[in-house]
PDB file of C-alpha atoms and ligand atoms in Angstrom:
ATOM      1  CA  UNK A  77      -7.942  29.521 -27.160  1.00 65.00           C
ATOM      2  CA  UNK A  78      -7.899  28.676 -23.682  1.00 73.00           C
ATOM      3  CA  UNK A  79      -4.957  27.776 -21.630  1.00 77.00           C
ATOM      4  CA  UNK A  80      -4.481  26.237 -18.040  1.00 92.00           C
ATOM      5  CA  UNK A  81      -4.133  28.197 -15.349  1.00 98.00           C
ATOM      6  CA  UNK A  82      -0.898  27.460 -12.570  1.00 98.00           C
ATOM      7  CA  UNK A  83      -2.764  25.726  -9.447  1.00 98.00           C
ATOM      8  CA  UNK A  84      -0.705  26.735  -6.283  1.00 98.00           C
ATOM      9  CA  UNK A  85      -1.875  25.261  -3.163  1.00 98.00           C
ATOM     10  CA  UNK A  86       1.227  26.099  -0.558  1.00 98.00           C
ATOM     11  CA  UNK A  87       2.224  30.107   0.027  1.00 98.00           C
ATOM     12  CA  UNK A  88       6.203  29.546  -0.490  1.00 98.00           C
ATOM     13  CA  UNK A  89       4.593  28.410  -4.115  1.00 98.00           C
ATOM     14  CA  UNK A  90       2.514  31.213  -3.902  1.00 98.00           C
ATOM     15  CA  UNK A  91       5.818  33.725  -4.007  1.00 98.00           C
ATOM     16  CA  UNK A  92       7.025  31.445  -6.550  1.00 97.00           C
ATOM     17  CA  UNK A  93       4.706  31.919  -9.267  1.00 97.00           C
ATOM     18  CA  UNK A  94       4.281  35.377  -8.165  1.00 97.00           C
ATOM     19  CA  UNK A  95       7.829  36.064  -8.532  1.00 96.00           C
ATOM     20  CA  UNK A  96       7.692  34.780 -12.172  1.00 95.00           C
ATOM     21  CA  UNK A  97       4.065  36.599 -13.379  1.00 94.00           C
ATOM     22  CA  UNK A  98       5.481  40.067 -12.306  1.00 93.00           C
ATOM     23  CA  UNK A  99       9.245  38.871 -13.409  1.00 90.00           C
ATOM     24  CA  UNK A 100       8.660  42.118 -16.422  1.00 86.00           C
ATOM     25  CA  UNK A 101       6.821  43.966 -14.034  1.00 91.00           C
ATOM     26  CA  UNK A 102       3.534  42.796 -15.259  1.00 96.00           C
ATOM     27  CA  UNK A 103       0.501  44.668 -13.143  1.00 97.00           C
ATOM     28  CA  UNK A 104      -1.579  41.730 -11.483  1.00 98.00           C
ATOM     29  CA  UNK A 105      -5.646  41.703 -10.343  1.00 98.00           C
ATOM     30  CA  UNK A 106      -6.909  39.477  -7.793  1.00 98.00           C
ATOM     31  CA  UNK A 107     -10.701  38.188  -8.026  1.00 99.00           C
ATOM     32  CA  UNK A 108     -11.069  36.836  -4.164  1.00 99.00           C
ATOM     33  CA  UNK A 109     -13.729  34.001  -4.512  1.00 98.00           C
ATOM     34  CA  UNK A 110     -15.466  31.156  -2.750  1.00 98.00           C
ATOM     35  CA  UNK A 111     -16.140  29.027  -5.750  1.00 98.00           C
ATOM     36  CA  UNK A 112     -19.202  27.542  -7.265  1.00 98.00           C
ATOM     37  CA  UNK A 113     -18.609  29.990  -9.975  1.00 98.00           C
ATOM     38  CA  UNK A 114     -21.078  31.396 -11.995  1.00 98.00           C
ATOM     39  CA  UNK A 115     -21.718  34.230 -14.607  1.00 98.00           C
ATOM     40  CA  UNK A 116     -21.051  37.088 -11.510  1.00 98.00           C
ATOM     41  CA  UNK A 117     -17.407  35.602 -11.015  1.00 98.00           C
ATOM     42  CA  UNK A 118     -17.272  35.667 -14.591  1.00 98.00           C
ATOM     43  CA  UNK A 119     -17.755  39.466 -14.776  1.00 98.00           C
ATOM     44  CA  UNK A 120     -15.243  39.870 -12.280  1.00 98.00           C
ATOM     45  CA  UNK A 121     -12.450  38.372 -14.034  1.00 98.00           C
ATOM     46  CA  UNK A 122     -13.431  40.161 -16.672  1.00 98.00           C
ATOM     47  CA  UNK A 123     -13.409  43.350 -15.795  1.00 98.00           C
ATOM     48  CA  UNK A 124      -9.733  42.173 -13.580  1.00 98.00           C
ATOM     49  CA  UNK A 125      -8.749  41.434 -17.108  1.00 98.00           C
ATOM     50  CA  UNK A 126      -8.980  45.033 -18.368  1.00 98.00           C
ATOM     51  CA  UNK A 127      -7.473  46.317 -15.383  1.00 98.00           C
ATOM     52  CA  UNK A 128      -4.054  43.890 -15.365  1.00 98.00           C
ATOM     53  CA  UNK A 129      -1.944  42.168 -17.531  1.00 97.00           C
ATOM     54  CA  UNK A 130      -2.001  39.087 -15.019  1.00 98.00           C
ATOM     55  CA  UNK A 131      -4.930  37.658 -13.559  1.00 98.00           C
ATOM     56  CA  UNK A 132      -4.904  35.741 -10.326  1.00 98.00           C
ATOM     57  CA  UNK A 133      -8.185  34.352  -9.002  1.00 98.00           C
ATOM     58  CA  UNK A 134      -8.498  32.885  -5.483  1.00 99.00           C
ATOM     59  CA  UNK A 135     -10.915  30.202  -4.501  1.00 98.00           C
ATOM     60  CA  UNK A 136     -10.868  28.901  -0.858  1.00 98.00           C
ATOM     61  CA  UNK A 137     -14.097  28.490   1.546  1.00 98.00           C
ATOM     62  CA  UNK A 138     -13.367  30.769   4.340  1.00 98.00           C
ATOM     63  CA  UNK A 139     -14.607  28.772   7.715  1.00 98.00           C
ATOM     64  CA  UNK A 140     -13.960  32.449   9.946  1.00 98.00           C
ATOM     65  CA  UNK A 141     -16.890  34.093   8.124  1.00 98.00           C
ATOM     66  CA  UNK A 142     -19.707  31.910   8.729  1.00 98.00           C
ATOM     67  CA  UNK A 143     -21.395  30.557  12.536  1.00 97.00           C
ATOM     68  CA  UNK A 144     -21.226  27.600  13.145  1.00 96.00           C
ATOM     69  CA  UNK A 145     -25.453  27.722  12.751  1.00 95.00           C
ATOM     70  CA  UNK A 146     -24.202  28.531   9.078  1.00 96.00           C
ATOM     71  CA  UNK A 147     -23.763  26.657   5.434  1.00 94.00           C
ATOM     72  CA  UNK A 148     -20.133  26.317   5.863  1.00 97.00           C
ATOM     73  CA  UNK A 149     -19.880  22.860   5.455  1.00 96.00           C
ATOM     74  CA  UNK A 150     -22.946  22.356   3.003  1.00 96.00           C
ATOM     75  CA  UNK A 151     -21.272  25.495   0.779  1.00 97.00           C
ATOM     76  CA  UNK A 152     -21.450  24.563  -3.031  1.00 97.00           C
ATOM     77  CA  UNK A 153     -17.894  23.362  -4.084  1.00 98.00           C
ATOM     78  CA  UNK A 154     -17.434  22.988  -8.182  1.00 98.00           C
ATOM     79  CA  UNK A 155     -13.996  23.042  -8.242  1.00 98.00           C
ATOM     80  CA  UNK A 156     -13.800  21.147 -11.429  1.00 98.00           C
ATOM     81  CA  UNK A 157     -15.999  23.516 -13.520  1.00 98.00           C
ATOM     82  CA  UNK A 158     -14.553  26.278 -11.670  1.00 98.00           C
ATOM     83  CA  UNK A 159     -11.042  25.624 -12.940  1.00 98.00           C
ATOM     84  CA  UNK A 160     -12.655  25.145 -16.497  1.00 98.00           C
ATOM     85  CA  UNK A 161     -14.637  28.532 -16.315  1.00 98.00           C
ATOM     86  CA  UNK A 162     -11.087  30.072 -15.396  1.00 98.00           C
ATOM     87  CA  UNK A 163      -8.976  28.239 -17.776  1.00 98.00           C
ATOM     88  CA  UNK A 164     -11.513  29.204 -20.445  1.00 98.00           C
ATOM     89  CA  UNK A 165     -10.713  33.440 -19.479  1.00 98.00           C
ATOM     90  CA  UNK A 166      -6.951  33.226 -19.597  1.00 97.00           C
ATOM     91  CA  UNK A 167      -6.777  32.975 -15.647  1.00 98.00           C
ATOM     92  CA  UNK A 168      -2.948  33.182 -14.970  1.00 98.00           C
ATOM     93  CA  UNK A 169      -2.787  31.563 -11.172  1.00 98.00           C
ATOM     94  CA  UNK A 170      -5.510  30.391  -9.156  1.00 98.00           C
ATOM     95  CA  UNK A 171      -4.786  29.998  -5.553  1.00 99.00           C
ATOM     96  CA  UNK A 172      -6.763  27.675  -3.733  1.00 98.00           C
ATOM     97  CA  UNK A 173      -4.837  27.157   0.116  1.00 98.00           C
ATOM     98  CA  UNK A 174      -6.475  24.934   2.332  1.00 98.00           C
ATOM     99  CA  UNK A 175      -7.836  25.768   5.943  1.00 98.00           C
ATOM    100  CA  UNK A 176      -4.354  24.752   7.735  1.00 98.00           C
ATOM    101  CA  UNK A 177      -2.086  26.960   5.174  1.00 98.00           C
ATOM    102  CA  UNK A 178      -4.506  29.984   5.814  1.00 98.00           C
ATOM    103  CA  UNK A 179      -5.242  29.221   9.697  1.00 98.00           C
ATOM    104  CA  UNK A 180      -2.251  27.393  11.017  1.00 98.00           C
ATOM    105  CA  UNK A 181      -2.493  25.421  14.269  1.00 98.00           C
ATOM    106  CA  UNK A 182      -2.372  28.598  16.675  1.00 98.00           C
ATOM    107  CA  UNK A 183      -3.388  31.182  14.369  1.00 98.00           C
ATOM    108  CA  UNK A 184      -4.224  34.160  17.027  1.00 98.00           C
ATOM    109  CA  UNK A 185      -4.875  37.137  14.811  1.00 97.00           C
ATOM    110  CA  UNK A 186      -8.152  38.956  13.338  1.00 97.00           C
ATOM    111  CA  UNK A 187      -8.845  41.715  11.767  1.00 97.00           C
ATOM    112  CA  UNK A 188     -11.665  44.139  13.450  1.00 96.00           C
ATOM    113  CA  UNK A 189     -12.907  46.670  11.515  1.00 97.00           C
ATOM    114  CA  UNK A 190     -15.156  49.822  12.240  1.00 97.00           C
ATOM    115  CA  UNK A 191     -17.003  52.394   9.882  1.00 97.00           C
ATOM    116  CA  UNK A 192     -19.345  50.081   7.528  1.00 98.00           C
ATOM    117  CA  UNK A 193     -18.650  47.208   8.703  1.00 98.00           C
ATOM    118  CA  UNK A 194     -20.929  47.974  12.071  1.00 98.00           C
ATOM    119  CA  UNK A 195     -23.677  50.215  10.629  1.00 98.00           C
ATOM    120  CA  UNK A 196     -26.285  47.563  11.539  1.00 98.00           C
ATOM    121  CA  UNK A 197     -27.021  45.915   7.933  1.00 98.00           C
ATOM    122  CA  UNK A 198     -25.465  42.500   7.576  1.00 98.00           C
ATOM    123  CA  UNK A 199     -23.158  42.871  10.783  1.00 98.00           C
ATOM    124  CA  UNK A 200     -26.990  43.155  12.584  1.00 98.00           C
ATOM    125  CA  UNK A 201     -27.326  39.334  11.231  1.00 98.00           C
ATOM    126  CA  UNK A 202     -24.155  38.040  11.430  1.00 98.00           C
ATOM    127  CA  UNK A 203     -21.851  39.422  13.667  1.00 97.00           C
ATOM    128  CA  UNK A 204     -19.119  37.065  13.096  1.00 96.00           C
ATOM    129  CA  UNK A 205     -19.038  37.745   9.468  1.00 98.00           C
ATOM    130  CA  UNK A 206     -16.890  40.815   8.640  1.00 98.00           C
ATOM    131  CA  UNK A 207     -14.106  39.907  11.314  1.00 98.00           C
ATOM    132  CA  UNK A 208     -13.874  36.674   8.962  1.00 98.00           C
ATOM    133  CA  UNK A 209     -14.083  37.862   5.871  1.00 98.00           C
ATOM    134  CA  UNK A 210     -11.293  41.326   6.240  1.00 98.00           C
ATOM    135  CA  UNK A 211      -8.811  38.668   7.912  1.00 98.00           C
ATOM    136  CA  UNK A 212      -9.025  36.492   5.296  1.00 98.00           C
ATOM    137  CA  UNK A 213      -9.359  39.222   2.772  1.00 98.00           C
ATOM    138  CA  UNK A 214      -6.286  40.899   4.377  1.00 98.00           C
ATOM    139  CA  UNK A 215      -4.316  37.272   4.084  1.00 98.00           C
ATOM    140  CA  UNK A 216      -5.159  37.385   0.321  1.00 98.00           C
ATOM    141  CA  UNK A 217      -4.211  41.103  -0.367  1.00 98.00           C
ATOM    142  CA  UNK A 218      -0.704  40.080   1.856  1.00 98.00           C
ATOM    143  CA  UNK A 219      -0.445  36.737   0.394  1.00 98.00           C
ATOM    144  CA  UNK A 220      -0.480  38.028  -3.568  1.00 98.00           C
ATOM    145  CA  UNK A 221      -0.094  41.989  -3.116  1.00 97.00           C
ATOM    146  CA  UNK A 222      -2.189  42.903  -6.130  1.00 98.00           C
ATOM    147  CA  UNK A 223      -2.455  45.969  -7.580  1.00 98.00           C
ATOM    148  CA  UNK A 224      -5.893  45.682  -8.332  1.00 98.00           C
ATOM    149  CA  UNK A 225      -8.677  43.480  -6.369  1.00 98.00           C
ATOM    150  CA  UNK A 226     -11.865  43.279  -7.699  1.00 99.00           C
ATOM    151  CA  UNK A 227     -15.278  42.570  -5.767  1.00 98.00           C
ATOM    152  CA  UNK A 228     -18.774  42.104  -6.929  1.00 98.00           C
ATOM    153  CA  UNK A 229     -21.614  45.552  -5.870  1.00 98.00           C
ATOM    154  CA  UNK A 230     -23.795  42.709  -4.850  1.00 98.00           C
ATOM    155  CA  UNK A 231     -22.107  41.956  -1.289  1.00 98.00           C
ATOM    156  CA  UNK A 232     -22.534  45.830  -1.192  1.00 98.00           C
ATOM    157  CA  UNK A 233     -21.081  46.533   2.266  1.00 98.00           C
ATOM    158  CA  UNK A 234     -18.183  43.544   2.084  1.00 98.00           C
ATOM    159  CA  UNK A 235     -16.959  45.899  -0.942  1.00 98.00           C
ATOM    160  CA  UNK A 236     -17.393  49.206   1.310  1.00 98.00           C
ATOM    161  CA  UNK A 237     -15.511  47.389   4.225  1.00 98.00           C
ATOM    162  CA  UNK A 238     -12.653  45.779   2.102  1.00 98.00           C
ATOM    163  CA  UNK A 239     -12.315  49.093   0.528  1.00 98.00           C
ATOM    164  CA  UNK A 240     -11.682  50.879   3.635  1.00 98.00           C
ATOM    165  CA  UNK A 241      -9.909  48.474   5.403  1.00 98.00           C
ATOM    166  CA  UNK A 242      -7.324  48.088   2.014  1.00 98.00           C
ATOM    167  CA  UNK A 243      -7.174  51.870   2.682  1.00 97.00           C
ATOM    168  CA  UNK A 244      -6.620  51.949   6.632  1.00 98.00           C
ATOM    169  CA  UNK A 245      -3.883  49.264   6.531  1.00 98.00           C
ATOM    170  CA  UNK A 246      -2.149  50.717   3.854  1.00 97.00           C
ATOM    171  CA  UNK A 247      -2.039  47.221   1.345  1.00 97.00           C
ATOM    172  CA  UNK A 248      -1.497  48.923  -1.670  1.00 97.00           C
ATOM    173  CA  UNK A 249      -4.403  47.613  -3.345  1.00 98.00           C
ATOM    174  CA  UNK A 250      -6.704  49.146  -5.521  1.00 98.00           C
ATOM    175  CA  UNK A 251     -10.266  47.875  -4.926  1.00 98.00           C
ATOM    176  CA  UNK A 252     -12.680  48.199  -7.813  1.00 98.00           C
ATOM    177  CA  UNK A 253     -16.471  46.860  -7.262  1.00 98.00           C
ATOM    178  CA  UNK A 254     -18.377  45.432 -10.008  1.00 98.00           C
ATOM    179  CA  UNK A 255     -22.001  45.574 -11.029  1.00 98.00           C
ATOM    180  CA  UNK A 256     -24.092  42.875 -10.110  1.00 98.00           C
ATOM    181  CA  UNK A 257     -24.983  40.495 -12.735  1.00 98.00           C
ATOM    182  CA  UNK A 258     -28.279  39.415 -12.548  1.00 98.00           C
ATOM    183  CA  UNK A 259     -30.431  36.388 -14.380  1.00 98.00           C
ATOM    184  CA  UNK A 260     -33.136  37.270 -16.947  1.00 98.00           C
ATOM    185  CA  UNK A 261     -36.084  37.889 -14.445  1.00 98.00           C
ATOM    186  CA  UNK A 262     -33.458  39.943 -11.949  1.00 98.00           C
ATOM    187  CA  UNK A 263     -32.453  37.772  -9.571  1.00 98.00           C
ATOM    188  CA  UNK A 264     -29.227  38.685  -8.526  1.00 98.00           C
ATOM    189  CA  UNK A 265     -26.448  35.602  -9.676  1.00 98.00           C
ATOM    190  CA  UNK A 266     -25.453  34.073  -6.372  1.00 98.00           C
ATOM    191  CA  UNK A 267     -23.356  30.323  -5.631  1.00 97.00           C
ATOM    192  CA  UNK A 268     -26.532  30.224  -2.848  1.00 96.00           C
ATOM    193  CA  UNK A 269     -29.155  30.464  -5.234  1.00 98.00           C
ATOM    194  CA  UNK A 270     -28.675  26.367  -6.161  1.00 97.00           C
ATOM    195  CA  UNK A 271     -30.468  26.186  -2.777  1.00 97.00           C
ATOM    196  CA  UNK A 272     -33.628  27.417  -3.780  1.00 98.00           C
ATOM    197  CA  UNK A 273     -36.399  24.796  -4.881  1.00 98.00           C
ATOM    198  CA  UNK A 274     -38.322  25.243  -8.077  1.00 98.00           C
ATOM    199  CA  UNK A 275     -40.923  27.214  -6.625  1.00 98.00           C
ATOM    200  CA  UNK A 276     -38.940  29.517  -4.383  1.00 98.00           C
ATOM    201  CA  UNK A 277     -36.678  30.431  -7.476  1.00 98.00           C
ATOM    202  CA  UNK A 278     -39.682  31.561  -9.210  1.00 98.00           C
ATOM    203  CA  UNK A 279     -40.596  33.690  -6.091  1.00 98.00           C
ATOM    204  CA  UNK A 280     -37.401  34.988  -5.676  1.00 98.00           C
ATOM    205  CA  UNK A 281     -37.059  38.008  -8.448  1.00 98.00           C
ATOM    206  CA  UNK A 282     -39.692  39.417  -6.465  1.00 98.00           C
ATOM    207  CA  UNK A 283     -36.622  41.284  -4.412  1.00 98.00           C
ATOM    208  CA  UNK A 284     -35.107  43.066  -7.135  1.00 98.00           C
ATOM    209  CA  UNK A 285     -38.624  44.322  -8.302  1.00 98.00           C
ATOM    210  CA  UNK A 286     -39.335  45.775  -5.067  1.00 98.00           C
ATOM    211  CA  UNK A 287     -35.940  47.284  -5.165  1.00 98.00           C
ATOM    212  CA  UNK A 288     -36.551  48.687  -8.393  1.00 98.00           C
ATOM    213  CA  UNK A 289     -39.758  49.799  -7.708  1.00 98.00           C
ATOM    214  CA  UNK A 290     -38.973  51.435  -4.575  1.00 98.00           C
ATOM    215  CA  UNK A 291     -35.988  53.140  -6.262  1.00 98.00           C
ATOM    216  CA  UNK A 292     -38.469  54.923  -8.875  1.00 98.00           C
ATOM    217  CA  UNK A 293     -40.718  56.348  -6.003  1.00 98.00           C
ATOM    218  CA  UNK A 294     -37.816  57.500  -4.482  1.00 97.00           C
ATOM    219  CA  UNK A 295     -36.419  59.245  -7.874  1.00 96.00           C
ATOM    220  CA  UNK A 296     -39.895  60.794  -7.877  1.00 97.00           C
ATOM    221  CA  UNK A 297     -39.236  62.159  -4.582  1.00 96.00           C
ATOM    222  CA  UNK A 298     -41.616  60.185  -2.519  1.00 96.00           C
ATOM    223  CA  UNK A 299     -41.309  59.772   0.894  1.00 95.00           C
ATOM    224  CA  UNK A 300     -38.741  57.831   2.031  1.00 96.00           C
ATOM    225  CA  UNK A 301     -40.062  56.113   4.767  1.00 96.00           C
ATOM    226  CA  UNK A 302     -43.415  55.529   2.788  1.00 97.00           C
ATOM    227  CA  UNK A 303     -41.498  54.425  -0.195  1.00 97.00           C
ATOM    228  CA  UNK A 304     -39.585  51.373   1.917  1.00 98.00           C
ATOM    229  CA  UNK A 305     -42.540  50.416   3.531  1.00 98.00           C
ATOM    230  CA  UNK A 306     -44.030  49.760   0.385  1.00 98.00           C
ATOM    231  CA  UNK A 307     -41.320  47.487  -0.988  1.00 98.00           C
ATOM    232  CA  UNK A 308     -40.625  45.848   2.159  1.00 98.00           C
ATOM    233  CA  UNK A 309     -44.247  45.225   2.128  1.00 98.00           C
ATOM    234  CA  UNK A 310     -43.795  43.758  -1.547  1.00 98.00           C
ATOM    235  CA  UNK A 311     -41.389  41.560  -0.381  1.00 98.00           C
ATOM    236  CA  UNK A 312     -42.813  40.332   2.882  1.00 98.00           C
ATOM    237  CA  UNK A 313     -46.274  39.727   0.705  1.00 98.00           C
ATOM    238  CA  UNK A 314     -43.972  37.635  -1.591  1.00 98.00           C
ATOM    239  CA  UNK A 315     -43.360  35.014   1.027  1.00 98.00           C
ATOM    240  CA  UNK A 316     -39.949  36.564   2.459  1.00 98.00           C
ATOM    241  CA  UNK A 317     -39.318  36.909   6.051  1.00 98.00           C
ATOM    242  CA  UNK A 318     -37.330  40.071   5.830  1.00 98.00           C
ATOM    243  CA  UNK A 319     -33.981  40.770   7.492  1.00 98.00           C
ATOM    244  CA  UNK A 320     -33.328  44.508   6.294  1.00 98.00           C
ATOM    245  CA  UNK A 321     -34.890  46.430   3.589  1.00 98.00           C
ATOM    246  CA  UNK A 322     -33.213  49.917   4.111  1.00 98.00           C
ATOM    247  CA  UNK A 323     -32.721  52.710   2.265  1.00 98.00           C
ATOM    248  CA  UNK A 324     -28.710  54.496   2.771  1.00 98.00           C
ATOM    249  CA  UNK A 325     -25.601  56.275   1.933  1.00 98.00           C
ATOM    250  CA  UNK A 326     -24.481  54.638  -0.742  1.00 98.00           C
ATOM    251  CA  UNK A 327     -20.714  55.700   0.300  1.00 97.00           C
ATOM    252  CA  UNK A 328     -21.083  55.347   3.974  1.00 97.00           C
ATOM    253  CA  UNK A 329     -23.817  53.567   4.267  1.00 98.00           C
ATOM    254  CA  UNK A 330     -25.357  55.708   7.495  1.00 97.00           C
ATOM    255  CA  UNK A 331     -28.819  55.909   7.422  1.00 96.00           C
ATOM    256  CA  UNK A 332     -30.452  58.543   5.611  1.00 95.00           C
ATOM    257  CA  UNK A 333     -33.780  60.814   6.509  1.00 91.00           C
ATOM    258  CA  UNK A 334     -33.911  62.490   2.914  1.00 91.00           C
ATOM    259  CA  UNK A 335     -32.493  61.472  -0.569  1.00 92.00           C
ATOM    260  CA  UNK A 336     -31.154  64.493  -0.556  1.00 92.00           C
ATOM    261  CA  UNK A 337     -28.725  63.718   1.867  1.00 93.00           C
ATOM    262  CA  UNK A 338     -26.254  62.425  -0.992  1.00 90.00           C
ATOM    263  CA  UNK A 339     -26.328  59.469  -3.360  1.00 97.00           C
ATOM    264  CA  UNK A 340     -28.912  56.319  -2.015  1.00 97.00           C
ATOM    265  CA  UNK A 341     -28.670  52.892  -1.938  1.00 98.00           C
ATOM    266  CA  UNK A 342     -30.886  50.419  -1.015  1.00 98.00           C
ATOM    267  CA  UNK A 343     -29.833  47.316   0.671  1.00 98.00           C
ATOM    268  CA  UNK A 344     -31.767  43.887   1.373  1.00 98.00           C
ATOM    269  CA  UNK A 345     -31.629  40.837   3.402  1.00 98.00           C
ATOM    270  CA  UNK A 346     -34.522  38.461   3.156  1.00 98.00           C
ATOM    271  CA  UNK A 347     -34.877  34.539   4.000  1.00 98.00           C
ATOM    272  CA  UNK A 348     -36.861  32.568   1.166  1.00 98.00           C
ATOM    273  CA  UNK A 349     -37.582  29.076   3.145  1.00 97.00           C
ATOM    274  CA  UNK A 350     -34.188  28.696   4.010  1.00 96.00           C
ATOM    275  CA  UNK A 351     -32.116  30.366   1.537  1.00 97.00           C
ATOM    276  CA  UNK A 352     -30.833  34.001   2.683  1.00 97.00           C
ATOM    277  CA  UNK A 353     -30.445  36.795  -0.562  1.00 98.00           C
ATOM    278  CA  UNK A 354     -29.155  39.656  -0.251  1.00 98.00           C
ATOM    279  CA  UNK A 355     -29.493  42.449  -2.974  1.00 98.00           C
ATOM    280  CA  UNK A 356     -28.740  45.760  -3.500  1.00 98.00           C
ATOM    281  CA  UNK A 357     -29.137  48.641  -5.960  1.00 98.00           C
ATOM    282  CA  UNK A 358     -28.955  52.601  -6.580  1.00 98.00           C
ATOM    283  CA  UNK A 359     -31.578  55.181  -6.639  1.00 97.00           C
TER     284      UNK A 359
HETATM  285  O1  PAF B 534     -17.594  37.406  -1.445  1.00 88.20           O
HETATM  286  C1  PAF B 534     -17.011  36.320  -1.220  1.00 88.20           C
HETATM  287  O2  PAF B 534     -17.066  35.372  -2.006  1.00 88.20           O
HETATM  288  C2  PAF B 534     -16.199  36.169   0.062  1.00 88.20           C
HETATM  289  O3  PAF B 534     -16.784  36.876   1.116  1.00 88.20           O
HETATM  290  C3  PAF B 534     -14.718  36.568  -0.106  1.00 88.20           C
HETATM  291  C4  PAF B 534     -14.563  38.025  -0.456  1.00 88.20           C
HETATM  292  C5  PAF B 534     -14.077  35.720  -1.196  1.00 88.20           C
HETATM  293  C6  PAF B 534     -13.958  36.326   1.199  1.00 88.20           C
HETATM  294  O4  PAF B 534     -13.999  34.989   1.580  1.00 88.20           O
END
């Protein structure tokens, strides 16, 4: 059976509820989200759920992380079915601030970080994006001090740069990533993919194939640099104008000569029409 979760909009309601799910010292997970919901959040919450005895899941479209050039205001909001998905896996709280509780007139502070978040993959393509999302990600950690916070592998370096930063600031969070969850042909579950048009959804598993064909020549010791030409050829020859299509630590996400050099994995950024994926995965 399914019960409702508490909606709290305002942070002195926040403390509130807070106050009461940890009132016999219950261990809480937070699942930081943007919404439009799908199976991916899903997994997340689930895996929260065997982590904590309370869940609290956070939905609230972050303006800081995306340029103005960006699909801020066009983002996918489902807040309806959202609230249903949640209510349907025992969500406890869902917090869902607007822009003036988490930027108040005069807000003056950001969080900068270093270490993955400038290694030249996504912060290459959108350098406002990490300063947004570890302020706001900060804010959340602050706002409901969870023990546990759980992020999805597939935003690969937001979960190495969350993880550090959680570490560096001391917040007293545990951050736990979570494997991807893909569709049936392997495209990676995403609240962008609703962009795609018929045909460029049909096109678009061709990233995870070249990711997981690259991977095997890799594990068969195959020249790196050969190897990732190949599947960034596979994805360019798919129609994809390619951002990145790297191959790298998978801890801190340097770039790597040899996959010798300690555990490997590849990263991608590609634009189908209009649509930007990104997709990861491990050799
Ligand atoms: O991955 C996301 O949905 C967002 O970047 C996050 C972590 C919720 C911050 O706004």
């Amino acid at each position: 059976m399914s019960r409702s979760p508490l909606i709290v909009r305002t942070v002195p309601a926040l403390r509130r509820a807070l106050d009461s799910l940890r009132a016999k010292k219950a261990t809480t997970a937070l699942v930081p989200t943007m919404g439009a919901l799908h199976d991916g959040h899903v997994s997340l919450v689930r895996l929260a759920k065997r982590r904590a005895a309370k869940l609290i899941v956070s939905i609230f479209v972050n303006p800081t992380q995306f340029a103005p050039s960006e699909d801020f205001s066009s983002y996918p909001r489902t807040w309806k079915a959202d609230v249903a998905k949640l209510a349907a896996e025992n969500v406890d709280l869902i917090w869902n601030p607007d822009v003036k509780t988490m930027y108040p007139d005069g807000f003056a502070t950001r969080i900068l970080t270093e270490g993955p978040a400038t290694v030249g993959l996504e912060d290459r393509f959108r350098p406002h994006f990490f300063g947004g999302v570890t302020t706001v990600v900060g804010k959340l950690f602050t706002q409901c001090r969870p023990d546990f916070a759980i992020f999805g592998e597939k935003d690969f370096q937001q979960l190495r740069v969350v993880t550090r930063m959680g570490r560096d600031l001391d917040l007293g969070v545990k951050v736990i990533g979570s494997p991807t969850v893909r569709e049936r042909d392997g495209l990676a579950m995403s609240s962008r993919n609703v962009y795609l048009s018929a045909e460029e959804r049909r096109v678009a598993p061709a990233l995870y194939r070249a990711m997981k064909e690259t991977a095997k020549r890799l594990r068969a010791g195959d020249d790196i640099k050969a190897a990732m030409a190949g599947g960034a050829e596979l994805i360019t020859d798919a129609g994809f104008i390619l951002d990145y299509f790297e191959a790298r630590h998978a801890d801190t996400l340097a770039p790597i000569g040899s996959t010798k050099e300690g555990p490997v994995r590849i990263l991608v950024a590609a634009k189908l029409g209009k649509t930007r994926l990104i997709d990861n995965f491990g050799v």
